[in-house]
Amino acid sequence: MKLYKLDAIILKSRDMREADKILTIYSIQRGKQRVVAHGAAKPTSRKRGAVQPFCYSSLMMHQGRELDSISQAELKEGFADLRVDLDRLTAAAYLAELTDNFVGEGEANQELFALLLSTLYLLAAGDVEMTLRAFEARLLLLAGLQPELNSCNHCGVPFKETKVWFGSEQGALLCQGCAAQEKKVAAFSRGTLEVMKTLYRFELTKLQQLKVSELLRKELNLLLRAYLEFHLEKRLKTIEFLDRLNKNRAQEGTNI
Amino acid sequence: MLYYSGPVARLVDEFAKLPGIGAKTAQRLAFHILNSPPEAAQSLAKALVEVRQSIKRCSCCCNLTDEELCPICRDTTRNGKLLCIVEEPRDVIAMEKARGFRGYYHVLHGAISPMDGIGPENLTLKELLKRLQSDEIEEVILAANSDVEGETTALYLARLIKPLGIKVTRIAHGIPVGSDLEYADAMTLNKALEGRGEFG
Ligand SMILES: [Zn+2]
Ligand SMILES: [Zn+2]
């Protein structure tokens, strides 16, 4: 009977049979992993509170034939402030879905773990939108997919015009001349690229000081989404609900 | 290995589609049917067809019923100022068994789960909003589950309903009756503390 310990963030929880749950977790020791939490849906379960999505918990694991199971769980941080706000809670769901889809199982990455954890802290208290953008930008970096923001991906000439183009085929930015020969391109302002560079330069905790206009925020969202969807080859499900909340906020007072 | 042909294989397949039923149990159920008298199978088949044909959603609260209005919505002695919103029909049963609530219900038939692509449009919100506009409801009690999907649903509904000038409350989550405090996890304990009420 093999036991081992994990410091993990719970990304996702699914009902299995009876009161069992299948969790997707991301731990500092083993990266992404699917595990079983037996009896976690029972009201009397002692681990229940520590295995809810977006909890940071210390887990005692028990090696199983297919999936390992959680024998004990202790909550380290429950991010309570995250759970009482619809925008923050939805952002956390997006964070979890993105991580789940972007990383493979069993690849430990301490930097990514640290990024996830600090992003959850920021989502519970900080600027939700910019926190998500910073996470997306850094996720690309950690995956070795950092976007080239200074010169055209096709001809290599440094960007000079006020606009650049994202080519859906290349999954990269192009100059005006190269973009003209592509069918599927979307225009972005150079200002957006500058904000994105700042996301890489700034410490996460200083994001609050970053003042970014509504327009640039919108563009930045679309640009990072374009990069991520190019690599994921699909759209994440949480995005639809996230967009709906943003739209409702923009037209404050209107329902649904 | 399973080597059944035609009808038996089909029955096993059908059983295996049911929640909580694996291949082995499906096989056991199928052979139970085969070993029972033909009338037993007839009556099971009839019950299955009938339940699907006659049970529909109550035109008011969306709970399952075989009539236009369910018995609870027909009951005029209940408190029309209170509306309790639950995720599933089985939650109504749980509440009714507890006998602590004498208002009316609204059944959402699910919870918002953005990660699964389940949004507000998949719940019975149109029906709910219609009720909130026409009825004399003064307080909406959000009784969605306390998991992430339930919280998301409750927060979304609060945002939707509050602008209508209706009081919105959330059922408290806390320590199960009869259990020791020391066994409660930190999150539950904090929730219980938040939801405390005046006493004595
Ligand atoms: Zn070029
Ligand atoms: Zn009804």
Short mmCIF file of C-alpha atoms and ligand atoms in Angstrom, two decimals:
data_model
loop_
_atom_site.label_atom_id
_atom_site.label_comp_id
_atom_site.label_asym_id
_atom_site.label_seq_id
_atom_site.Cartn_x
_atom_site.Cartn_y
_atom_site.Cartn_z
CA MET A 1 0.00 0.00 0.00
CA LYS A 2 1.75 3.11 -1.20
CA LEU A 3 1.04 6.53 0.26
CA TYR A 4 2.32 9.89 -0.87
CA LYS A 5 1.63 13.55 -0.19
CA LEU A 6 0.55 16.30 -2.58
CA ASP A 7 0.11 20.04 -2.35
CA ALA A 8 -2.58 20.58 -4.91
CA ILE A 9 -5.08 22.96 -6.40
CA ILE A 10 -8.41 21.37 -7.26
CA LEU A 11 -9.33 22.25 -10.84
CA LYS A 12 -12.47 20.24 -11.44
CA SER A 13 -14.83 17.88 -9.67
CA ARG A 14 -17.17 15.38 -11.31
CA ASP A 15 -19.69 12.97 -9.83
CA MET A 16 -18.66 9.37 -10.17
CA ARG A 17 -20.86 6.70 -8.68
CA GLU A 18 -22.73 7.03 -5.40
CA ALA A 19 -20.99 9.64 -3.29
CA ASP A 20 -17.59 9.46 -5.02
CA LYS A 21 -16.03 12.27 -7.01
CA ILE A 22 -13.41 12.29 -9.72
CA LEU A 23 -11.18 15.31 -9.35
CA THR A 24 -8.73 16.91 -11.70
CA ILE A 25 -5.99 18.45 -9.60
CA TYR A 26 -2.74 20.31 -10.24
CA SER A 27 -0.05 19.64 -7.67
CA ILE A 28 3.40 21.05 -7.19
CA GLN A 29 4.82 17.51 -7.05
CA ARG A 30 3.12 15.85 -10.03
CA GLY A 31 1.35 18.47 -12.11
CA LYS A 32 -2.02 17.59 -13.55
CA GLN A 33 -3.59 14.36 -12.36
CA ARG A 34 -7.00 12.76 -12.12
CA VAL A 35 -7.79 11.31 -8.72
CA VAL A 36 -10.73 9.81 -6.84
CA ALA A 37 -12.23 11.25 -3.67
CA HIS A 38 -14.29 8.46 -2.16
CA GLY A 39 -17.40 9.55 -0.31
CA ALA A 40 -16.70 13.23 -0.96
CA ALA A 41 -20.36 13.98 -1.67
CA LYS A 42 -21.55 12.65 1.69
CA PRO A 43 -22.46 15.31 4.24
CA THR A 44 -20.35 13.50 6.82
CA SER A 45 -17.24 13.37 4.63
CA ARG A 46 -14.28 14.95 6.40
CA LYS A 47 -12.43 15.76 3.22
CA ARG A 48 -15.39 17.32 1.42
CA GLY A 49 -14.56 20.94 2.22
CA ALA A 50 -10.96 20.53 1.07
CA VAL A 51 -11.70 18.92 -2.29
CA GLN A 52 -14.05 21.56 -3.72
CA PRO A 53 -12.89 23.15 -6.96
CA PHE A 54 -10.42 26.05 -6.57
CA CYS A 55 -9.27 24.92 -3.12
CA TYR A 56 -5.59 24.75 -2.28
CA SER A 57 -5.20 21.66 -0.14
CA SER A 58 -2.72 19.25 1.28
CA LEU A 59 -3.65 15.72 0.18
CA MET A 60 -2.59 12.32 1.45
CA MET A 61 -2.78 10.05 -1.57
CA HIS A 62 -3.24 6.35 -1.79
CA GLN A 63 -1.96 4.60 -4.89
CA GLY A 64 -4.70 2.81 -6.80
CA ARG A 65 -4.86 0.44 -9.72
CA GLU A 66 -6.15 2.98 -12.21
CA LEU A 67 -6.59 6.24 -10.37
CA ASP A 68 -4.99 7.15 -7.08
CA SER A 69 -7.38 8.18 -4.33
CA ILE A 70 -7.38 10.81 -1.64
CA SER A 71 -7.26 9.27 1.81
CA GLN A 72 -6.98 12.53 3.73
CA ALA A 73 -7.37 16.16 2.77
CA GLU A 74 -6.59 19.31 4.64
CA LEU A 75 -7.61 22.72 3.40
CA LYS A 76 -4.79 25.24 3.14
CA GLU A 77 -6.71 28.02 1.40
CA GLY A 78 -10.36 27.99 0.34
CA PHE A 79 -10.42 31.42 -1.37
CA ALA A 80 -13.74 32.26 0.29
CA ASP A 81 -13.88 35.72 -1.32
CA LEU A 82 -13.79 34.07 -4.71
CA ARG A 83 -16.95 32.12 -4.01
CA VAL A 84 -19.24 35.01 -3.13
CA ASP A 85 -18.77 36.95 -6.37
CA LEU A 86 -20.12 35.74 -9.70
CA ASP A 87 -17.37 37.34 -11.81
CA ARG A 88 -14.56 36.02 -9.64
CA LEU A 89 -16.06 32.55 -9.40
CA THR A 90 -16.54 32.36 -13.17
CA ALA A 91 -12.99 33.62 -13.74
CA ALA A 92 -11.73 30.81 -11.52
CA ALA A 93 -13.72 28.30 -13.57
CA TYR A 94 -12.12 29.69 -16.72
CA LEU A 95 -8.67 29.49 -15.12
CA ALA A 96 -9.29 25.86 -14.23
CA GLU A 97 -10.65 24.91 -17.64
CA LEU A 98 -7.78 26.64 -19.41
CA THR A 99 -5.17 24.91 -17.26
CA ASP A 100 -6.89 21.56 -17.63
CA ASN A 101 -6.92 21.90 -21.41
CA PHE A 102 -3.47 23.41 -21.81
CA VAL A 103 -1.31 21.04 -19.82
CA GLY A 104 -0.90 17.29 -20.12
CA GLU A 105 -1.05 14.85 -17.23
CA GLY A 106 1.93 14.04 -15.10
CA GLU A 107 4.19 16.94 -16.04
CA ALA A 108 5.23 18.71 -12.86
CA ASN A 109 5.97 22.41 -13.31
CA GLN A 110 6.66 24.40 -10.17
CA GLU A 111 6.47 27.72 -11.98
CA LEU A 112 3.04 26.93 -13.35
CA PHE A 113 1.88 25.80 -9.94
CA ALA A 114 3.07 29.08 -8.43
CA LEU A 115 1.37 31.01 -11.22
CA LEU A 116 -1.92 29.18 -10.63
CA LEU A 117 -1.82 29.76 -6.91
CA SER A 118 -0.98 33.45 -7.09
CA THR A 119 -3.59 33.92 -9.81
CA LEU A 120 -6.24 32.45 -7.51
CA TYR A 121 -5.19 34.86 -4.74
CA LEU A 122 -5.46 37.76 -7.19
CA LEU A 123 -8.80 36.59 -8.57
CA ALA A 124 -10.17 36.61 -5.03
CA ALA A 125 -9.19 40.21 -4.46
CA GLY A 126 -7.75 42.00 -7.49
CA ASP A 127 -8.61 43.17 -10.98
CA VAL A 128 -10.26 40.05 -12.41
CA GLU A 129 -9.84 40.89 -16.07
CA MET A 130 -6.17 41.87 -16.01
CA THR A 131 -5.38 38.95 -13.73
CA LEU A 132 -6.80 36.55 -16.31
CA ARG A 133 -4.86 38.27 -19.11
CA ALA A 134 -1.62 38.03 -17.15
CA PHE A 135 -2.28 34.36 -16.48
CA GLU A 136 -2.94 33.67 -20.17
CA ALA A 137 0.21 35.50 -21.26
CA ARG A 138 2.38 33.67 -18.73
CA LEU A 139 0.80 30.31 -19.48
CA LEU A 140 1.93 30.72 -23.10
CA LEU A 141 5.41 31.63 -21.89
CA LEU A 142 5.66 28.62 -19.57
CA ALA A 143 4.50 26.35 -22.37
CA GLY A 144 7.32 27.70 -24.55
CA LEU A 145 4.84 29.47 -26.81
CA GLN A 146 5.59 33.09 -25.97
CA PRO A 147 4.23 35.27 -28.78
CA GLU A 148 6.64 37.36 -30.86
CA LEU A 149 5.46 40.93 -30.32
CA ASN A 150 8.19 42.98 -31.95
CA SER A 151 8.42 41.90 -35.54
CA CYS A 152 6.43 40.27 -38.30
CA ASN A 153 6.28 36.53 -37.93
CA HIS A 154 6.49 36.05 -41.68
CA CYS A 155 9.06 38.51 -43.05
CA GLY A 156 10.81 39.36 -39.78
CA VAL A 157 10.60 43.13 -40.25
CA PRO A 158 10.07 45.05 -36.97
CA PHE A 159 6.57 46.48 -36.57
CA LYS A 160 6.38 50.18 -37.48
CA GLU A 161 2.74 50.90 -38.34
CA THR A 162 0.14 51.64 -35.67
CA LYS A 163 -1.64 48.42 -36.52
CA VAL A 164 -0.59 44.76 -36.65
CA TRP A 165 -2.50 41.72 -37.87
CA PHE A 166 -3.05 38.34 -36.28
CA GLY A 167 -3.07 35.58 -38.89
CA SER A 168 -5.31 32.67 -37.90
CA GLU A 169 -3.35 30.31 -40.14
CA GLN A 170 0.03 31.17 -38.62
CA GLY A 171 -1.22 31.79 -35.08
CA ALA A 172 1.09 34.81 -35.03
CA LEU A 173 1.31 38.55 -35.73
CA LEU A 174 2.00 39.89 -39.22
CA CYS A 175 2.90 43.24 -40.75
CA GLN A 176 0.51 45.00 -43.10
CA GLY A 177 2.23 43.73 -46.23
CA CYS A 178 2.23 40.08 -45.18
CA ALA A 179 -1.29 40.30 -43.76
CA ALA A 180 -2.57 41.51 -47.13
CA GLN A 181 -1.76 38.10 -48.59
CA GLU A 182 -3.70 36.18 -45.95
CA LYS A 183 -7.39 35.44 -45.87
CA LYS A 184 -8.11 35.25 -42.16
CA VAL A 185 -6.56 38.15 -40.30
CA ALA A 186 -7.69 40.39 -37.43
CA ALA A 187 -6.27 43.85 -36.75
CA PHE A 188 -4.83 44.91 -33.40
CA SER A 189 -3.35 48.20 -32.27
CA ARG A 190 0.30 48.47 -31.30
CA GLY A 191 -0.89 49.79 -27.93
CA THR A 192 -2.31 46.35 -27.19
CA LEU A 193 1.09 44.79 -27.86
CA GLU A 194 2.67 47.25 -25.44
CA VAL A 195 0.20 46.26 -22.70
CA MET A 196 0.94 42.63 -23.38
CA LYS A 197 4.67 43.21 -23.04
CA THR A 198 3.96 44.92 -19.73
CA LEU A 199 2.10 41.81 -18.57
CA TYR A 200 5.34 39.88 -18.99
CA ARG A 201 7.43 42.55 -17.28
CA PHE A 202 5.22 43.39 -14.33
CA GLU A 203 5.07 41.31 -11.19
CA LEU A 204 1.60 39.84 -10.77
CA THR A 205 1.08 41.67 -7.49
CA LYS A 206 1.65 45.01 -9.23
CA LEU A 207 -1.03 44.44 -11.88
CA GLN A 208 -3.37 46.65 -9.86
CA GLN A 209 -1.25 49.66 -10.74
CA LEU A 210 -1.63 49.04 -14.43
CA LYS A 211 -4.15 51.45 -15.94
CA VAL A 212 -5.53 50.08 -19.17
CA SER A 213 -8.35 51.61 -21.18
CA GLU A 214 -11.55 49.68 -21.89
CA LEU A 215 -10.65 49.48 -25.60
CA LEU A 216 -7.19 48.04 -25.01
CA ARG A 217 -8.57 45.56 -22.49
CA LYS A 218 -11.00 44.34 -25.10
CA GLU A 219 -8.30 43.99 -27.75
CA LEU A 220 -5.92 42.30 -25.35
CA ASN A 221 -8.63 39.79 -24.47
CA LEU A 222 -9.22 39.02 -28.15
CA LEU A 223 -5.53 38.79 -29.00
CA LEU A 224 -4.69 36.39 -26.17
CA ARG A 225 -7.80 34.40 -26.99
CA ALA A 226 -6.64 34.14 -30.60
CA TYR A 227 -3.25 32.78 -29.47
CA LEU A 228 -4.77 30.32 -27.03
CA GLU A 229 -7.38 29.05 -29.45
CA PHE A 230 -4.72 28.59 -32.10
CA HIS A 231 -2.80 26.28 -29.75
CA LEU A 232 -5.83 24.61 -28.14
CA GLU A 233 -7.50 24.21 -31.53
CA LYS A 234 -10.84 24.91 -29.88
CA ARG A 235 -12.81 27.41 -27.82
CA LEU A 236 -13.17 26.83 -24.10
CA LYS A 237 -16.69 26.37 -22.80
CA THR A 238 -16.43 28.86 -19.94
CA ILE A 239 -15.78 31.68 -22.40
CA GLU A 240 -19.40 31.93 -23.44
CA PHE A 241 -20.61 32.58 -19.89
CA LEU A 242 -17.65 34.87 -19.18
CA ASP A 243 -18.49 36.97 -22.25
CA ARG A 244 -22.13 37.11 -21.27
CA LEU A 245 -21.26 38.49 -17.82
CA ASN A 246 -18.96 41.09 -19.36
CA LYS A 247 -21.62 42.12 -21.83
CA ASN A 248 -24.22 42.48 -19.07
CA ARG A 249 -21.86 44.64 -17.08
CA ALA A 250 -21.24 46.83 -20.10
CA GLN A 251 -24.95 47.48 -20.50
CA GLU A 252 -25.51 47.78 -16.74
CA GLY A 253 -29.06 47.25 -15.63
CA THR A 254 -30.25 45.00 -18.41
CA ASN A 255 -31.06 41.47 -17.43
CA ILE A 256 -29.88 38.19 -18.94
CA MET B 1 -16.44 -11.29 -22.24
CA LEU B 2 -20.09 -10.93 -23.09
CA TYR B 3 -21.51 -13.09 -25.85
CA TYR B 4 -25.17 -12.35 -26.19
CA SER B 5 -27.06 -11.95 -29.36
CA GLY B 6 -29.85 -9.67 -30.49
CA PRO B 7 -32.49 -8.82 -27.89
CA VAL B 8 -30.47 -9.82 -24.81
CA ALA B 9 -27.48 -7.73 -25.86
CA ARG B 10 -29.79 -4.82 -26.57
CA LEU B 11 -31.42 -5.04 -23.15
CA VAL B 12 -28.03 -5.21 -21.41
CA ASP B 13 -26.95 -2.14 -23.41
CA GLU B 14 -30.07 -0.22 -22.41
CA PHE B 15 -29.61 -1.02 -18.72
CA ALA B 16 -25.96 -0.06 -18.87
CA LYS B 17 -26.94 3.43 -20.04
CA LEU B 18 -28.71 4.09 -16.72
CA PRO B 19 -26.85 6.11 -14.06
CA GLY B 20 -24.85 4.06 -11.58
CA ILE B 21 -25.23 0.82 -13.55
CA GLY B 22 -22.12 -0.91 -14.85
CA ALA B 23 -21.82 -3.81 -17.29
CA LYS B 24 -22.14 -6.48 -14.62
CA THR B 25 -25.22 -5.02 -12.99
CA ALA B 26 -26.81 -4.50 -16.40
CA GLN B 27 -26.27 -8.17 -17.14
CA ARG B 28 -27.77 -9.20 -13.80
CA LEU B 29 -30.84 -7.04 -14.40
CA ALA B 30 -31.33 -8.44 -17.87
CA PHE B 31 -31.22 -12.02 -16.62
CA HIS B 32 -33.55 -11.15 -13.78
CA ILE B 33 -36.09 -10.02 -16.37
CA LEU B 34 -35.54 -13.19 -18.43
CA ASN B 35 -36.10 -15.36 -15.39
CA SER B 36 -39.28 -13.57 -14.30
CA PRO B 37 -42.74 -14.39 -15.63
CA PRO B 38 -43.67 -12.60 -18.88
CA GLU B 39 -46.22 -10.43 -17.03
CA ALA B 40 -43.44 -8.85 -14.96
CA ALA B 41 -41.68 -7.69 -18.11
CA GLN B 42 -44.98 -6.46 -19.59
CA SER B 43 -45.75 -4.41 -16.52
CA LEU B 44 -42.25 -2.92 -16.36
CA ALA B 45 -42.39 -1.96 -20.04
CA LYS B 46 -45.83 -0.42 -19.56
CA ALA B 47 -44.69 1.58 -16.54
CA LEU B 48 -41.68 2.90 -18.49
CA VAL B 49 -43.78 4.00 -21.44
CA GLU B 50 -46.51 5.51 -19.30
CA VAL B 51 -44.20 7.52 -17.09
CA ARG B 52 -42.58 9.05 -20.14
CA GLN B 53 -45.91 9.84 -21.78
CA SER B 54 -47.80 11.21 -18.82
CA ILE B 55 -45.16 13.02 -16.77
CA LYS B 56 -44.42 16.57 -17.84
CA ARG B 57 -43.36 19.83 -16.26
CA CYS B 58 -45.85 21.76 -14.14
CA SER B 59 -46.84 24.84 -16.13
CA CYS B 60 -46.10 27.01 -13.08
CA CYS B 61 -43.14 25.66 -11.06
CA CYS B 62 -41.63 23.25 -13.65
CA ASN B 63 -41.64 20.38 -11.16
CA LEU B 64 -42.56 17.00 -12.63
CA THR B 65 -46.26 16.15 -12.58
CA ASP B 66 -48.90 14.25 -14.54
CA GLU B 67 -51.26 17.21 -14.51
CA GLU B 68 -51.21 20.76 -15.84
CA LEU B 69 -50.53 22.10 -12.32
CA CYS B 70 -48.69 20.07 -9.70
CA PRO B 71 -50.34 19.43 -6.28
CA ILE B 72 -48.12 22.02 -4.58
CA CYS B 73 -49.00 24.79 -7.05
CA ARG B 74 -52.70 23.84 -6.70
CA ASP B 75 -52.53 24.12 -2.89
CA THR B 76 -53.94 27.58 -2.09
CA THR B 77 -53.19 27.35 1.63
CA ARG B 78 -49.46 27.87 1.08
CA ASN B 79 -47.68 31.22 1.47
CA GLY B 80 -47.60 32.90 -1.94
CA LYS B 81 -45.07 35.50 -0.80
CA LEU B 82 -42.28 32.93 -0.51
CA LEU B 83 -40.65 31.23 -3.48
CA CYS B 84 -37.94 28.64 -2.98
CA ILE B 85 -35.72 27.95 -5.98
CA VAL B 86 -34.17 24.48 -6.21
CA GLU B 87 -32.07 22.67 -8.79
CA GLU B 88 -33.95 19.36 -9.15
CA PRO B 89 -37.34 17.77 -8.47
CA ARG B 90 -35.68 15.59 -5.83
CA ASP B 91 -34.82 18.77 -3.90
CA VAL B 92 -38.53 19.60 -3.66
CA ILE B 93 -39.11 16.14 -2.21
CA ALA B 94 -36.34 16.68 0.34
CA MET B 95 -37.76 20.06 1.37
CA GLU B 96 -41.31 18.73 1.59
CA LYS B 97 -40.18 15.79 3.72
CA ALA B 98 -38.53 18.25 6.11
CA ARG B 99 -41.89 20.09 6.37
CA GLY B 100 -40.25 23.36 7.33
CA PHE B 101 -41.30 25.33 4.28
CA ARG B 102 -44.84 26.35 3.37
CA GLY B 103 -44.25 28.59 0.38
CA TYR B 104 -44.03 27.59 -3.28
CA TYR B 105 -41.16 26.20 -5.35
CA HIS B 106 -39.48 26.73 -8.66
CA VAL B 107 -37.45 23.89 -10.16
CA LEU B 108 -34.53 24.93 -12.38
CA HIS B 109 -33.76 21.44 -13.73
CA GLY B 110 -30.03 21.89 -13.38
CA ALA B 111 -27.36 24.34 -12.32
CA ILE B 112 -25.13 26.71 -14.25
CA SER B 113 -21.84 25.03 -15.07
CA PRO B 114 -19.81 27.22 -17.42
CA MET B 115 -17.07 24.57 -17.72
CA ASP B 116 -19.63 22.10 -19.10
CA GLY B 117 -21.24 24.66 -21.35
CA ILE B 118 -24.41 24.69 -19.23
CA GLY B 119 -25.63 28.27 -19.11
CA PRO B 120 -28.71 30.12 -17.82
CA GLU B 121 -30.53 29.35 -21.07
CA ASN B 122 -30.52 25.66 -20.13
CA LEU B 123 -32.50 26.32 -16.93
CA THR B 124 -36.17 27.25 -16.48
CA LEU B 125 -35.42 30.95 -16.08
CA LYS B 126 -37.96 32.22 -18.60
CA GLU B 127 -40.70 30.54 -16.58
CA LEU B 128 -39.23 31.93 -13.37
CA LEU B 129 -39.09 35.51 -14.62
CA LYS B 130 -42.67 35.28 -15.80
CA ARG B 131 -43.73 34.21 -12.30
CA LEU B 132 -41.72 36.95 -10.64
CA GLN B 133 -43.39 39.58 -12.78
CA SER B 134 -46.95 38.44 -12.25
CA ASP B 135 -47.03 36.82 -8.82
CA GLU B 136 -47.13 38.47 -5.42
CA ILE B 137 -43.73 37.02 -4.50
CA GLU B 138 -41.88 39.07 -1.86
CA GLU B 139 -38.94 36.82 -1.09
CA VAL B 140 -36.98 34.41 -3.24
CA ILE B 141 -35.04 31.79 -1.31
CA LEU B 142 -32.10 30.38 -3.26
CA ALA B 143 -31.76 26.73 -2.29
CA ALA B 144 -29.32 25.64 -5.00
CA ASN B 145 -26.64 23.24 -3.77
CA SER B 146 -23.53 24.54 -2.05
CA ASP B 147 -21.09 23.20 -4.66
CA VAL B 148 -19.47 25.49 -7.24
CA GLU B 149 -22.28 25.03 -9.76
CA GLY B 150 -24.92 25.75 -7.12
CA GLU B 151 -23.10 28.85 -5.91
CA THR B 152 -22.67 30.09 -9.48
CA THR B 153 -26.39 29.57 -10.08
CA ALA B 154 -27.36 31.33 -6.85
CA LEU B 155 -25.07 34.31 -7.56
CA TYR B 156 -26.41 34.60 -11.09
CA LEU B 157 -30.01 34.47 -9.91
CA ALA B 158 -29.36 37.06 -7.20
CA ARG B 159 -27.94 39.39 -9.84
CA LEU B 160 -30.96 38.74 -12.04
CA ILE B 161 -33.70 39.05 -9.41
CA LYS B 162 -32.50 41.83 -7.09
CA PRO B 163 -33.10 44.62 -9.66
CA LEU B 164 -36.77 43.56 -9.68
CA GLY B 165 -37.09 44.80 -6.11
CA ILE B 166 -37.65 41.34 -4.65
CA LYS B 167 -35.83 40.25 -1.50
CA VAL B 168 -33.30 37.52 -2.28
CA THR B 169 -32.01 35.16 0.40
CA ARG B 170 -29.74 32.12 0.34
CA ILE B 171 -30.21 29.09 2.59
CA ALA B 172 -27.46 28.87 5.20
CA HIS B 173 -24.80 26.20 4.97
CA GLY B 174 -23.26 24.81 8.09
CA ILE B 175 -22.69 22.01 10.53
CA PRO B 176 -24.91 18.93 10.11
CA VAL B 177 -27.24 18.43 13.08
CA GLY B 178 -25.81 16.00 15.61
CA SER B 179 -22.23 16.22 14.42
CA ASP B 180 -19.22 17.41 16.39
CA LEU B 181 -17.68 20.78 15.67
CA GLU B 182 -14.15 19.37 15.64
CA TYR B 183 -14.96 17.21 12.63
CA ALA B 184 -16.18 20.11 10.53
CA ASP B 185 -13.81 21.35 7.82
CA ALA B 186 -12.64 24.95 7.80
CA MET B 187 -14.82 26.04 4.89
CA THR B 188 -18.01 24.63 6.44
CA LEU B 189 -17.15 26.12 9.82
CA ASN B 190 -16.68 29.57 8.32
CA LYS B 191 -19.94 29.27 6.36
CA ALA B 192 -21.74 28.25 9.54
CA LEU B 193 -20.31 31.25 11.34
CA GLU B 194 -21.36 33.58 8.54
CA GLY B 195 -24.90 32.22 8.55
CA ARG B 196 -25.32 32.43 12.32
CA GLY B 197 -28.61 33.73 13.75
CA GLU B 198 -29.70 35.43 16.95
CA PHE B 199 -30.26 32.98 19.73
CA GLY B 200 -31.86 32.61 23.16
ZN ZN C 1 5.76 40.84 -42.75
ZN ZN C 2 -46.09 23.31 -9.78
#
